[in-house]
C-alpha positions as MATLAB code, in Angstrom:
seq = 'MEAMFASLGGEVSHIALAMHSGLQLLIWSVFAELGQPLIRVVLSVLPFWRNFENLKTGSGKLVWDYIPASTAVALWRATAALACLCGHWQGVPQLFRVGLTIEISYRLNDFVLGALGVRRYSGKPWPVRGVLMLYNSFSILLAVPAVVSYSDDPDVRLLVVLLIGSGAALAAVVPLQYIFNPMTLGGCKALLGLQVVNLMIFLWCRFIVSIYTRNSIHTRVLSMLYARDPTRAYVFAAGIFGASYGFSGIIAVLLFQRIRKARHAGTKVKHLLKYFQQNKKDNGKENQAYIWSSVKFTDFLIGMPADMMSTGPWCGMRSKGFKKA';
ca = [
     120.085  117.871  101.119;
     120.128  117.251   97.363;
     123.786  116.302   97.608;
     122.913  113.755  100.288;
     120.306  112.084   98.078;
     122.592  112.308   95.037;
     125.201  110.363   96.999;
     122.885  107.334   96.814;
     123.091  107.273   93.040;
     125.689  105.184   91.203;
     128.427  103.794   93.413;
     127.486  104.162   97.074;
     130.185  104.327   99.732;
     129.777  103.226  103.326;
     130.394  106.822  104.414;
     127.563  108.091  102.209;
     125.290  105.369  103.567;
     126.192  106.269  107.165;
     125.534  109.980  106.541;
     122.205  109.364  104.828;
     121.051  106.848  107.448;
     122.028  109.291  110.197;
     120.002  112.033  108.545;
     116.999  109.734  108.196;
     117.388  108.648  111.818;
     117.337  112.277  112.981;
     114.331  113.239  110.848;
     112.190  110.229  111.687;
     113.127  110.147  115.376;
     112.004  113.763  115.709;
     108.814  112.912  113.824;
     108.139  109.889  116.056;
     108.397  112.111  119.144;
     106.940  115.459  118.042;
     104.473  114.126  115.474;
     102.358  112.209  117.971;
     100.394  115.248  119.230;
      99.558  116.181  115.626;
      98.502  112.599  114.846;
      96.321  112.626  117.946;
      94.604  115.850  116.842;
      93.907  114.387  113.398;
      92.575  111.098  114.793;
      90.445  112.806  117.456;
      87.979  114.054  114.831;
      87.268  110.509  113.604;
      84.180  108.705  114.988;
      86.067  105.717  116.431;
      88.246  107.877  118.698;
      85.581  108.537  121.347;
      85.032  104.795  121.876;
      88.391  104.447  123.676;
      88.174  107.312  126.142;
      90.044  106.465  129.392;
      90.635  102.864  128.256;
      94.100  101.352  128.746;
      96.270   98.852  126.919;
      97.838   95.811  128.527;
     100.953   97.857  129.368;
      98.874  100.369  131.317;
      99.089  103.099  128.684;
      96.027  104.997  127.592;
      94.747  103.790  124.223;
      94.626  107.456  123.226;
      98.427  107.549  123.695;
      99.141  104.124  122.216;
      97.359  104.715  118.897;
      99.342  107.885  117.933;
     102.629  106.228  118.946;
     101.918  103.120  116.864;
     100.690  105.291  113.979;
     104.001  107.181  113.921;
     105.889  103.868  113.735;
     103.533  102.602  111.012;
     104.107  105.738  108.898;
     107.866  105.393  109.336;
     107.874  101.794  108.161;
     105.279  102.343  105.412;
     107.418  105.121  103.895;
     110.422  102.785  103.766;
     108.360   99.964  102.227;
     106.731  102.186   99.587;
     110.063  103.711   98.545;
     111.621  100.246   98.192;
     108.588   98.948   96.298;
     108.503  101.877   93.853;
     112.252  101.688   93.350;
     111.995   97.976   92.564;
     109.010   98.204   90.225;
     110.304  101.225   88.337;
     113.874   99.945   88.248;
     115.239  103.002   90.092;
     118.012  101.795   92.434;
     118.432  105.257   93.968;
     114.816  105.326   95.198;
     115.198  101.774   96.446;
     118.305  102.792   98.406;
     116.442  105.726   99.962;
     113.730  103.365  101.208;
     116.285  100.929  102.574;
     118.154  103.679  104.443;
     114.839  104.730  106.017;
     114.390  101.129  107.189;
     117.961  101.119  108.527;
     117.190  104.288  110.475;
     114.150  102.582  112.016;
     116.256   99.565  113.001;
     118.868  101.821  114.581;
     116.185  103.682  116.522;
     114.578  100.436  117.661;
     117.951   99.039  118.747;
     118.766  102.115  120.850;
     115.321  102.193  122.485;
     115.639   98.479  123.271;
     119.083   98.955  124.811;
     117.858  101.856  126.954;
     114.498  100.271  127.783;
     112.499  103.415  127.021;
     109.435  104.375  124.941;
     107.934  101.217  123.375;
     110.415   99.092  125.350;
     109.593  100.617  128.722;
     109.082   97.850  131.282;
     109.824   95.060  128.831;
     111.918   92.122  130.141;
     115.529   91.784  129.032;
     115.018   88.516  127.094;
     112.499   90.249  124.829;
     114.669   93.320  124.402;
     117.705   91.126  123.709;
     115.946   89.112  120.993;
     114.725   92.263  119.244;
     118.117   93.950  119.522;
     119.732   90.867  117.964;
     117.168   90.832  115.164;
     117.704   94.540  114.485;
     121.466   93.959  114.360;
     121.111   91.191  111.755;
     118.656   93.334  109.769;
     121.160   96.182  109.575;
     123.982   93.763  108.781;
     122.020   92.449  105.793;
     120.746   95.861  104.673;
     124.138   97.567  104.404;
     125.540   95.399  101.542;
     122.129   95.534   99.852;
     122.506   99.311   99.625;
     126.216   99.462   98.856;
     126.745   96.511   96.506;
     123.562   94.726   95.406;
     120.774   97.268   94.896;
     121.028   96.760   91.122;
     120.130   93.080   91.452;
     116.345   92.548   90.976;
     116.277   89.451   93.189;
     117.862   91.342   96.083;
     115.387   94.186   95.627;
     112.447   91.771   95.555;
     113.620   90.028   98.737;
     113.989   93.365  100.519;
     110.508   94.435   99.395;
     109.008   91.194  100.745;
     110.716   91.502  104.127;
     110.177   95.226  104.669;
     106.684   95.164  103.162;
     105.433   92.395  105.458;
     106.892   94.211  108.460;
     105.239   97.470  107.416;
     101.890   95.705  106.957;
     102.153   94.283  110.469;
     102.977   97.718  111.888;
     100.011   99.266  110.048;
      97.552   96.778  111.567;
      98.375   97.929  115.114;
      96.577  101.317  114.841;
      94.136  100.237  112.100;
      92.450   97.558  114.212;
      91.030  100.184  116.587;
      89.052  101.830  113.790;
      86.604   98.903  113.677;
      85.632   99.333  117.363;
      86.095   95.694  118.443;
      83.708   96.281  121.368;
      80.858   95.655  118.928;
      79.952   92.353  117.273;
      80.575   93.712  113.777;
      83.860   95.223  114.903;
      85.025   91.866  116.294;
      84.284   90.163  112.991;
      86.097   92.877  111.031;
      89.058   92.651  113.418;
      89.248   88.879  112.970;
      89.219   89.267  109.192;
      91.985   91.891  109.357;
      94.133   89.652  111.530;
      93.658   86.623  109.261;
      94.598   88.620  106.148;
      97.635   90.073  107.903;
      98.823   86.623  109.006;
      98.444   85.280  105.451;
     100.477   88.177  104.044;
     103.130   87.704  106.713;
     103.436   83.955  106.126;
     103.532   84.382  102.356;
     106.254   87.027  102.390;
     108.402   85.469  105.121;
     108.073   81.722  104.443;
     105.988   80.508  101.514;
     107.893   82.328   98.761;
     111.103   80.725   99.966;
     109.908   77.232  100.862;
     107.076   76.288   98.521;
     108.302   77.831   95.300;
     110.747   76.266   92.888;
     114.079   78.098   92.733;
     112.911   80.423   95.505;
     114.009   84.027   95.936;
     116.220   83.108   98.891;
     117.936   80.388   96.856;
     118.591   82.732   93.929;
     120.042   85.449   96.163;
     122.163   82.937   98.084;
     123.539   81.478   94.813;
     124.371   84.948   93.497;
     126.166   85.907   96.716;
     128.105   82.633   96.866;
     129.333   83.151   93.312;
     130.604   86.646   94.162;
     131.679   86.370   97.793;
     131.211   83.141   99.810;
     131.697   84.991  103.116;
     128.726   87.258  102.462;
     126.721   84.217  101.416;
     127.353   82.647  104.818;
     126.359   85.863  106.597;
     123.211   86.047  104.483;
     122.323   82.446  105.275;
     122.789   83.051  109.007;
     120.704   86.218  108.872;
     117.852   84.806  106.784;
     117.626   81.186  107.878;
     118.591   81.937  111.468;
     117.542   85.390  112.633;
     114.793   86.163  110.124;
     113.147   82.733  110.121;
     113.406   82.446  113.898;
     111.979   85.880  114.627;
     109.289   85.555  111.956;
     108.296   82.179  113.426;
     107.809   83.752  116.856;
     105.671   86.554  115.429;
     103.620   84.104  113.346;
     102.858   81.998  116.442;
     101.806   85.113  118.378;
      99.553   86.244  115.529;
      97.940   82.815  115.315;
      97.285   82.839  119.074;
      95.583   86.211  118.786;
      93.392   84.999  115.943;
      92.228   82.056  118.063;
      91.359   84.383  120.946;
      89.633   86.861  118.609;
      87.308   84.083  117.416;
      86.028   83.560  120.965;
      85.860   87.275  121.735;
      82.972   87.773  119.330;
      80.843   85.323  121.340;
      81.662   87.106  124.596;
      80.811   90.508  123.134;
      77.526   89.147  121.773;
      76.486   87.824  125.199;
      77.430   91.058  126.962;
      75.536   93.216  124.491;
      72.500   90.970  124.891;
      72.785   91.284  128.675;
      72.893   95.083  128.486;
      69.862   95.115  126.200;
      67.811   92.802  128.418;
      68.637   94.796  131.543;
      68.145   98.132  129.774;
      71.599   99.401  130.557;
      72.054  102.109  127.970;
      75.123  103.896  129.323;
      77.342  103.525  126.278;
      80.664  104.580  127.852;
      80.235  102.414  130.936;
      79.112   99.467  128.826;
      82.111   99.731  126.511;
      84.524  100.096  129.427;
      83.041   96.958  130.991;
      83.274   95.049  127.695;
      86.885   96.202  127.214;
      87.990   94.877  130.592;
      85.818   91.743  130.640;
      86.688   90.486  127.161;
      90.366   91.401  127.697;
      90.969   92.837  124.254;
      94.608   93.474  125.109;
      95.156   89.696  124.993;
      94.275   89.384  121.303;
      94.716   92.803  119.715;
      97.880   92.872  117.622;
     100.554   95.001  119.254;
     104.105   96.010  118.550;
     106.533   93.047  118.615;
     107.868   93.915  122.075;
     104.332   94.064  123.471;
     103.287   90.728  121.988;
     106.512   88.949  122.909;
     106.289   90.174  126.502;
     103.142   88.087  126.935;
     104.354   85.083  124.924;
     104.298   81.600  126.462;
     108.116   81.298  126.196;
     108.806   84.569  127.999;
     108.769   82.900  131.410;
     108.104   86.159  133.202;
     105.755   89.055  132.762;
     107.000   92.588  132.798;
     105.685   94.685  135.679;
     104.737   97.307  133.149;
     102.707   94.899  131.047;
      99.912   93.758  133.279;
      96.544   92.765  131.975;
      93.995   95.517  131.926;
];
């Protein structure tokens, strides 16, 4: 194990990268499958957990199953982002490479699940799976030279931190939003605030730093690559300005749509709670189940990219496994 991590120090070969990424893929894939029951046990002692008993997501899964699954993904991506961030700040390329190989392992896992149509891709339409598989392919294509050849460059490290960090923040919001219990008026307001902050972070990391700043990070990295190897510069430009910008634009639109719906959800929850109070209906579980289905929280809660894209206006068809609750 120590030899594997030592292989990421100094000059890194493609073989060493493949071995380390394979090891990370094995470890984290096992964690994503076997760690969910443990995550569920830990979350079950928290007060918010009981609010979602027998409730289902838009894909028909129990919320009690969806939260642990999304938490496992969030921990996977957060570990990669934190390792890259610490490696960049402390100027430790080896730690940065470890974080990037963890992200590569996630992309490989996501690509395979998308190709097979299982787990978080179960029942998702092929156009959605195809877009995400293409995005994962470009992500891996850009990450490999970052590990092998350019991890010593501070601009490359900063760009990677921005991209992986914004993705990890988005993944973390998926399980976190349930903690606020959006079936209450205060929970709806807290959820709206969380979504707005997340969208601002996402837009800043994916677009603003490269468009509205002089000599942006993307421009600096592109200039450096063109000076060393024009071919890699062209690949980088296609990956960033094509795949990354395109995919990030889709996600940003979906997030904005959910924020608009979340604004109106608070009013609906307020009216329903007032109705229950006036009619002296004090059955908490039945009231919350009615609010969950009536307000249609699954339409504006942030989900994993495949879930949100499967209900996007451009999808053209709705997966049979992703019906409204």
